[in-house]
Coordinates of C-alpha atoms in Angstrom, one line a residue:
X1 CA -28.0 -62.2 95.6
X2 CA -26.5 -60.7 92.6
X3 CA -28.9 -62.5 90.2
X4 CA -31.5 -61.4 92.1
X5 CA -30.3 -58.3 92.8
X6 CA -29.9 -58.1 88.7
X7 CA -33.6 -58.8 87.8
X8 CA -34.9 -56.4 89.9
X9 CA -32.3 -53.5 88.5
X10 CA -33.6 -54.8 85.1
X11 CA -37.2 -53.8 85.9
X12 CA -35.5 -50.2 86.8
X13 CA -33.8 -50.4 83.5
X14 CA -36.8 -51.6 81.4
X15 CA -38.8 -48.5 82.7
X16 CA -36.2 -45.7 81.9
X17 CA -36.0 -47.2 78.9
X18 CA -39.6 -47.8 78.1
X19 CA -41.1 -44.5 79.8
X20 CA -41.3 -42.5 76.6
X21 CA -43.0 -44.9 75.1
X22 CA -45.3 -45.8 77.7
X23 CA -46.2 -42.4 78.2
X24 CA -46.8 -41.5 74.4
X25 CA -48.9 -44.6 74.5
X26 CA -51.1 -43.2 77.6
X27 CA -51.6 -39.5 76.2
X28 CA -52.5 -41.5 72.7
X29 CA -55.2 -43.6 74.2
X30 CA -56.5 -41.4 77.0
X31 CA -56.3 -37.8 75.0
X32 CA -54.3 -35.3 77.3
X33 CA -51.3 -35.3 79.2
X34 CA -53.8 -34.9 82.3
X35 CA -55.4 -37.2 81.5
X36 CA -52.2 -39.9 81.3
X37 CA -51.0 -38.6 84.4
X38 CA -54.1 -39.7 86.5
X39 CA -54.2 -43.1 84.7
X40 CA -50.9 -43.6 85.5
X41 CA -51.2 -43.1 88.7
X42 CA -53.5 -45.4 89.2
X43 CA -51.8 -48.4 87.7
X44 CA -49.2 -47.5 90.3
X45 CA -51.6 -47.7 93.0
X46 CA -52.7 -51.2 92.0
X47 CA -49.4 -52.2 91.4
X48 CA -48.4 -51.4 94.7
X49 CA -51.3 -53.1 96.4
X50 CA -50.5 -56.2 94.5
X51 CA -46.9 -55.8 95.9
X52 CA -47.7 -55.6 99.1
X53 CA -49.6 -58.9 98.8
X54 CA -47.3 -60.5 96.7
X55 CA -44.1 -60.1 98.8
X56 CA -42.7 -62.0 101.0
X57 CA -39.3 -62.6 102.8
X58 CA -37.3 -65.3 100.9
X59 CA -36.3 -68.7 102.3
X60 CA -33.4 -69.4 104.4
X61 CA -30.4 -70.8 103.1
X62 CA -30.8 -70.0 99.5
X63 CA -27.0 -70.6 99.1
X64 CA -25.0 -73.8 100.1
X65 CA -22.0 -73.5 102.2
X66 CA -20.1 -75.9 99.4
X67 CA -21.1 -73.0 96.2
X68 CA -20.5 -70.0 97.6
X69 CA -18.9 -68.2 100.9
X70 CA -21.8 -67.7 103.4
X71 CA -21.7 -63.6 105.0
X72 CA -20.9 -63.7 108.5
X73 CA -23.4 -61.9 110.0
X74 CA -22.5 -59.6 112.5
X75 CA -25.0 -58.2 115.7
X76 CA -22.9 -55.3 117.0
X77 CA -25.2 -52.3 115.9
X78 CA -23.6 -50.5 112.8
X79 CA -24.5 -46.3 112.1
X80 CA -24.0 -46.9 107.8
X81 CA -23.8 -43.2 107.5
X82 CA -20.5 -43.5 109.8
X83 CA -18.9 -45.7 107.4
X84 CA -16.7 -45.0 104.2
X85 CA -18.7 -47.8 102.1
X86 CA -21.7 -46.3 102.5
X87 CA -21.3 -42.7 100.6
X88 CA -18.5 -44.7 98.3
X89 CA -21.5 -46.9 97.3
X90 CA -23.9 -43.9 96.9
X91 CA -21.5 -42.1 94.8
X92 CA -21.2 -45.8 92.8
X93 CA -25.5 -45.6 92.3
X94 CA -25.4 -41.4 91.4
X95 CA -22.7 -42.2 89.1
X96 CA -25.1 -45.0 87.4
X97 CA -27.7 -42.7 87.3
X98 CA -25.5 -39.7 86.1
X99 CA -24.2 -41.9 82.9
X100 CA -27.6 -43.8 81.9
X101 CA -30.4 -41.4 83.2
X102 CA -28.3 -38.8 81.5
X103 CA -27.6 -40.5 78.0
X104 CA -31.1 -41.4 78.0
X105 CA -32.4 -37.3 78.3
X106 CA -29.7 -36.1 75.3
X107 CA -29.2 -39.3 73.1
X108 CA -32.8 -38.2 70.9
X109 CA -31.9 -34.8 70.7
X110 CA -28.6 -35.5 69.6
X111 CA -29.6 -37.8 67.4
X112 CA -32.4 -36.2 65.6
X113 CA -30.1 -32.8 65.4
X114 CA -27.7 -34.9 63.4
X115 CA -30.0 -35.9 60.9
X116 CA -32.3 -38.8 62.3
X117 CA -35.6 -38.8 62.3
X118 CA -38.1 -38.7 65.7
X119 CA -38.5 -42.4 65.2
X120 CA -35.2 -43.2 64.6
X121 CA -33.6 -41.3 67.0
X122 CA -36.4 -43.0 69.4
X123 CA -35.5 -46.4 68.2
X124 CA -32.3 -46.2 69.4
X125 CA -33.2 -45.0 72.6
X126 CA -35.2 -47.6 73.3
X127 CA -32.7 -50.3 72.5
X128 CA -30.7 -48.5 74.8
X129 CA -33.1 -49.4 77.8
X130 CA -34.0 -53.1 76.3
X131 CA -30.3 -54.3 76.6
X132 CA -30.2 -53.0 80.1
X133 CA -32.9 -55.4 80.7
X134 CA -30.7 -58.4 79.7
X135 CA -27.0 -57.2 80.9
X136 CA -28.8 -56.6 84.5
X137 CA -29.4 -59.8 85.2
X138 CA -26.0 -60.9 83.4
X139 CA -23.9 -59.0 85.7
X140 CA -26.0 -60.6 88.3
X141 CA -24.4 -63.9 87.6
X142 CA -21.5 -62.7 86.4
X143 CA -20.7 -62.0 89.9
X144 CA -21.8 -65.2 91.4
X145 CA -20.7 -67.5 89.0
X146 CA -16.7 -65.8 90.8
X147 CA -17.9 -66.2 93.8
X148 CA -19.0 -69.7 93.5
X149 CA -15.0 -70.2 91.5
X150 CA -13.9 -69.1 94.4
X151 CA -13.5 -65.2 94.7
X152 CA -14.2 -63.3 97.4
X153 CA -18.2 -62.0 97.0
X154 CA -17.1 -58.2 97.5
X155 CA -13.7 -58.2 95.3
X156 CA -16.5 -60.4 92.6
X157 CA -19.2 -57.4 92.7
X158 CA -17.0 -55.1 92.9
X159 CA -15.1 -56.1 89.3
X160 CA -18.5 -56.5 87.8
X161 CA -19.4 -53.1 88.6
X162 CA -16.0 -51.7 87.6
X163 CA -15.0 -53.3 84.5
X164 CA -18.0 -55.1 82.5
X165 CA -20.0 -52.3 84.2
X166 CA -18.6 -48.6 84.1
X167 CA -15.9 -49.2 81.9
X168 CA -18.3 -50.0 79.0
X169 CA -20.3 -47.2 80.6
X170 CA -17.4 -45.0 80.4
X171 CA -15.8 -45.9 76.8
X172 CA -19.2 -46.7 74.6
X173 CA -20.5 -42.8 75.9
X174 CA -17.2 -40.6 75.0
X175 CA -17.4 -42.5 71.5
X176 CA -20.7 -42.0 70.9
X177 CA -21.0 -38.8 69.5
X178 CA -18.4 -39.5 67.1
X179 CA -19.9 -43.1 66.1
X180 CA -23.1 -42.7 66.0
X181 CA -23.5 -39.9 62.9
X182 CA -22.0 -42.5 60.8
X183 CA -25.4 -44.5 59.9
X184 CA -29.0 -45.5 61.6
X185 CA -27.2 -48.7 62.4
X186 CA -24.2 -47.5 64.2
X187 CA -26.4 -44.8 66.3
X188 CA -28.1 -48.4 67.3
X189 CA -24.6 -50.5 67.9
X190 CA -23.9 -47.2 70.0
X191 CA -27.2 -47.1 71.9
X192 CA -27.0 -50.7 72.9
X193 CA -23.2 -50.0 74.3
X194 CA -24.0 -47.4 75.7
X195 CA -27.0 -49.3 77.4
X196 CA -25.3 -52.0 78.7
X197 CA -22.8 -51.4 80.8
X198 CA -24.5 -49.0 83.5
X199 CA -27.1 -51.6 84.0
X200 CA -24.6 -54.2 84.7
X201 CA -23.8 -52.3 87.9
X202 CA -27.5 -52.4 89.0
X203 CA -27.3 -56.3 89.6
X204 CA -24.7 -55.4 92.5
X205 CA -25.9 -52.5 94.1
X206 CA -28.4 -54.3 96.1
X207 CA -25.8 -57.3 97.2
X208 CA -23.2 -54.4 98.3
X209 CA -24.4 -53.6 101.2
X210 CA -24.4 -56.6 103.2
X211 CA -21.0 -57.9 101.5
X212 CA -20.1 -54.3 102.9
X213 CA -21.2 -54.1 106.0
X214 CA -22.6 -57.8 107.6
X215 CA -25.0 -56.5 108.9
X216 CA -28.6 -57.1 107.8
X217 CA -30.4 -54.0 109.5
X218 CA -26.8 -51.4 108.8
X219 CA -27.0 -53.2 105.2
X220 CA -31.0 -52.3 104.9
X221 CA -30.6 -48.6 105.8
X222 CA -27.2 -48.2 103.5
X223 CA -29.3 -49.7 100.7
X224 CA -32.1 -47.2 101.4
X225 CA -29.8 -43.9 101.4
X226 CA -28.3 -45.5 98.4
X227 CA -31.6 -45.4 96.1
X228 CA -32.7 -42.4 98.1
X229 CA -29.1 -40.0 97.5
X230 CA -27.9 -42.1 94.6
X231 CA -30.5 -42.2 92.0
X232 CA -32.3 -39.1 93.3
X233 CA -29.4 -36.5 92.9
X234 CA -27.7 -38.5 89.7
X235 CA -30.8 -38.9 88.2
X236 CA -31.9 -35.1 88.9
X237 CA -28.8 -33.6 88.0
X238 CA -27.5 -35.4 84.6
X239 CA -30.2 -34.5 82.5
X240 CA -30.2 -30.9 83.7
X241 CA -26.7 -30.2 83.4
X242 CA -25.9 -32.3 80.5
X243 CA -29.0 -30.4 78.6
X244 CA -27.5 -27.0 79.3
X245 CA -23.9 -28.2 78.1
X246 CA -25.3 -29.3 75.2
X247 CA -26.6 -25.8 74.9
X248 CA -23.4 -23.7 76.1
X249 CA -20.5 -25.8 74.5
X250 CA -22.0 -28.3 72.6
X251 CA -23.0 -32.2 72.4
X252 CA -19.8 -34.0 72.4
X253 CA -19.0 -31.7 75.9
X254 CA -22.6 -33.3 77.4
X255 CA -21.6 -36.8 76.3
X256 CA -17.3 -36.8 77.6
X257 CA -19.1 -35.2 81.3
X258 CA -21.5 -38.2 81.2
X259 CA -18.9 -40.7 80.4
X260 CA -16.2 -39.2 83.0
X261 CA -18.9 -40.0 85.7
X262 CA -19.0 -42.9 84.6
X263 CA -14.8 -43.4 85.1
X264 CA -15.6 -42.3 88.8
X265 CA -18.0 -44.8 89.2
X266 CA -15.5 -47.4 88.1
X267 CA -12.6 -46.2 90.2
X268 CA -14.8 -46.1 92.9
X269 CA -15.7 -49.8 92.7
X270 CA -12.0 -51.2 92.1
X271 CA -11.2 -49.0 95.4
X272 CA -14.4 -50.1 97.5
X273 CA -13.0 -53.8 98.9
X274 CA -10.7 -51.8 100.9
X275 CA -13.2 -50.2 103.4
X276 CA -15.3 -53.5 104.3
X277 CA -15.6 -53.6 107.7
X278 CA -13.9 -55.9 110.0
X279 CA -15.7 -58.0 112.3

């Protein structure tokens, strides 16, 4: 579940990274933002239709007993909005949203106000969203290759999402506006940091819930809130309040408010085992 859970947050990653581009692309070809916007939207409309086609529910028993812990599924009808996990693991998805969404809106500004270029400044940006596409689906099996050694699947996700996850988050974003002046090549050692380790928590968002909860149905609607409350309010409010930081104190004040969201997210995640909820 975590791998799988991985290459689908690495198609999330891909496209935050990759929108800029995309859409430079569109108004290039087409000729007006107007223009881009309405042939955009309908290459979401066929994508859709294809994915409504195209999906379908996955096989049963994916996992042998033998390689790692099968859930125990419980019936007893679960409210997720009643439970601790469920806000600690929306906090856990704004908090993703707050560091990368964030760092992606400031770091091309910042960078071409220190003396990069647009393309430049760009290029590192979009590093930034192509290793997210890889350390996705790492963290993915990062966490089940400790589950299948042994560890418990919520204490596993949980570390992946705290340490090789937010803590990389956390660190690689309070340095970067002090690293990243230095040369072209540091801003892109920076980027790529700073691109990694948020994305590494997206491979065990979507396995959370049911680790959380076992409950299939209580997991479904907790994983619903999460992308709904998560990455709609992190997402919203990191670019607009690091962009008027950056304007009222200054850049390094944007980028230590990103990267202490980032420290939340991570305490949040070593704390989160605690409120699973017994059967």
């Amino acid at each position: 579940r975590g791998l799988a859970s991985g290459v689908i947050g690495g198609g999330l990653t891909l496209g935050i990274g990759a929108g800029g581009l995309v859409a430079n692309t569109l108004i290039s070809a087409v000729g007006t933002w107007q223009g881009a916007f309405r042939t955009w939207g309908i290459i979401i409309a066929v994508l859709t239709v294809c994915y409504a086609f195209l999906m379908k529910e996955p096989p049963k028993g994916l996992y042998p007993e033998e390689a790692v812990e099968k859930v125990a599924e419980s019936t007893e009808k679960i409210n997720p909005f009643k439970t601790v996990a469920c806000w600690l693991c929306i906090f856990i998805l704004f908090f993703n949203c707050w560091q990368l969404i964030g760092f992606n809106s400031i770091a091309a500004n910042f960078l071409k106000a220190s003396g990069f270029t647009a393309a430049q400044a760009g290029t590192a940006v979009l590093l930034a969203g192509l290793t997210g596409v890889v350390s996705t689906p790492v963290g993915g099996m990062i966490s089940d290759n400790l589950v299948k050694k042994g560890r418990d699947p919520l204490k596993a996700r949980a570390f992946t999402t705290a340490i090789p996850g937010f803590l990389v988050a956390a660190v690689s974003t309070l340095m970067f506006p002090f690293l990243a002046t230095g040369s072209f090549a540091m801003a892109c050692i920076m980027a790529i940091l700073c691109g990694w380790g948020v994305p590494v928590t997206n491979a065990t968002s979507g396995a959370l819930p049911m680790d959380l909860l076992q409950n299939e149905e209580a997991a479904g609607k907790m994983f619903g809130a999460n992308i709904l409350v998560g990455i709609g309010g992190g997402g919203i409010l990191a670019p607009i309040i690091a962009a008027a930081l950056a304007d009222s104190i200054g850049w390094t004040a944007s980028f230590i408010v990103l990267a202490l969201g980032a420290a939340a997210g991570m305490v949040i995640s070593l704390i989160l085992p605690r409120f699973k909820l017994k059967n």
